[in-house]
Each structure stands twice: as structure tokens, then as C-alpha cells.
């Protein structure tokens, strides 16, 4: 049972990294493509249309900075997920960087549905406001359930 | 298969507007090419090909709506005088 649980949770971890790598590839792929085309364009326009060339290089700079910001955000997101595998169960913890206080009148449907789904699979979801206005979610996935 | 001044007429379809704008400008710098229309989706690409009947449709492989392969099939069936060229950002991935 422990072995099966470990295999499954390892897969969760691997899928998570695969997703992060794919996101990184998409962000950088798109940015570098635009940078490559626009800098080639700027270089070819330099003599004939220097104003347009400068505008294209400004755009290159903007795209590069924007993608740098996206990569930083991605790394930050990736770091804020804890995966702990022990005693035949996996625990995933996610903390966001801040949530507006809810009024309690409308709890929404997303977390309720996720909690119900995990219940049905003999897993457990806990969550709530954390320190500093953050919001924390913990999912416990017992390997024995598989 | 050219316009009156002897240039090859292109329709360029790419879902990413920044890339599309830059590629269109680069193609437009070539003296023997003219980009007659730009399209941001597969459906727009088909509409542009139908309207302009270009010599070549340059099609991004990944586009919202119909993708490059589907547009190329439509062009082959409906506008056989237009040749298709594929544009893809992921070398070796598709």
C-alpha cells in the first residue's frame, strides 16, 4: 500500500514540474519569437525608417521585461506549493499571496466542489485565511485510497 | 501568379498579433512580396483567402478556431490556385 501510494504521489509531483516546465517554455518561446522577429525588423529598418526601428526596439524591450516578470511570477508560484510525501500519503499545500476578506454570505462553488470531489475519493481538503491576508489550501491524499 | 507589378501576393495568418505584425513587416520588406491581408484566426484566414485569392497563404500551425492544417485543407479544396506555407514556432515539437 505504501509503495502504490508513493508511486502515485511521485506522479503528482512529476506532473506538477512538467506543467511548470511547459509554462516556462510557452512564456519564453513566445517572448523570444517576438524578440527575434522584431529585432530583425528593427535592424533592417534602421537606415530607411529610424523612428519605426526605434519603436520596434522599444517593443522588444517591453516584451522582454514582461516575460521576465511572468517567469518570476511562475517561479514564485512554483515555490509556494509544498508537496510532502510521507507515511504513505501525500500532502499538497498552496498559499496565495493575498485574498480579499470574504463576507461569508457567498462562499462560491469552487472550493466546495473540490472538497466534495476529494471526499468522494477518500481524500481531505482544508483551507482558510492564513497570516497576512493570505489564503491557504491543504489537500491530504492518502495513498491507501488507491 | 502575381499582382500587376509582378509581386507575389500573400495572406499571413498568425494567432499572435505581435508576431504577425513583425512577420508581415519583414515579408513586406522583400521587393517581390506583398502582404495583401493579415488574419488572426483560422476563420479569418479562410475569409481572407476567399476575398483576396492570394498566390500564397502563410499559415501559423497553432491558431484559435481552425488550425493551420484545417485551413490548408480548406484552401486545397476551395482555392486550389493558392499555395500554402506553414509557419510554426516550435521546431520539432509539432
PDB file of N, CA, C and O in Angstrom, chain A residues 4 33 145:
ATOM      1  N   UNK A   4       2.393   1.716  -3.529  1.00  0.00           N
ATOM      2  CA  UNK A   4       1.451   2.264  -4.509  1.00  0.00           C
ATOM      3  C   UNK A   4       1.235   3.752  -4.246  1.00  0.00           C
ATOM      4  O   UNK A   4       1.239   4.580  -5.155  1.00  0.00           O
ATOM      5  N   UNK A  33      10.424  34.537 -29.632  1.00  0.00           N
ATOM      6  CA  UNK A  33       9.966  34.614 -31.024  1.00  0.00           C
ATOM      7  C   UNK A  33       9.712  36.069 -31.412  1.00  0.00           C
ATOM      8  O   UNK A  33      10.176  36.542 -32.459  1.00  0.00           O
ATOM      9  N   UNK A 145      -5.889   5.012  -0.413  1.00  0.00           N
ATOM     10  CA  UNK A 145      -7.159   5.140  -1.125  1.00  0.00           C
ATOM     11  C   UNK A 145      -7.077   4.585  -2.527  1.00  0.00           C
ATOM     12  O   UNK A 145      -8.080   4.305  -3.147  1.00  0.00           O
TER      13      UNK A 145
END
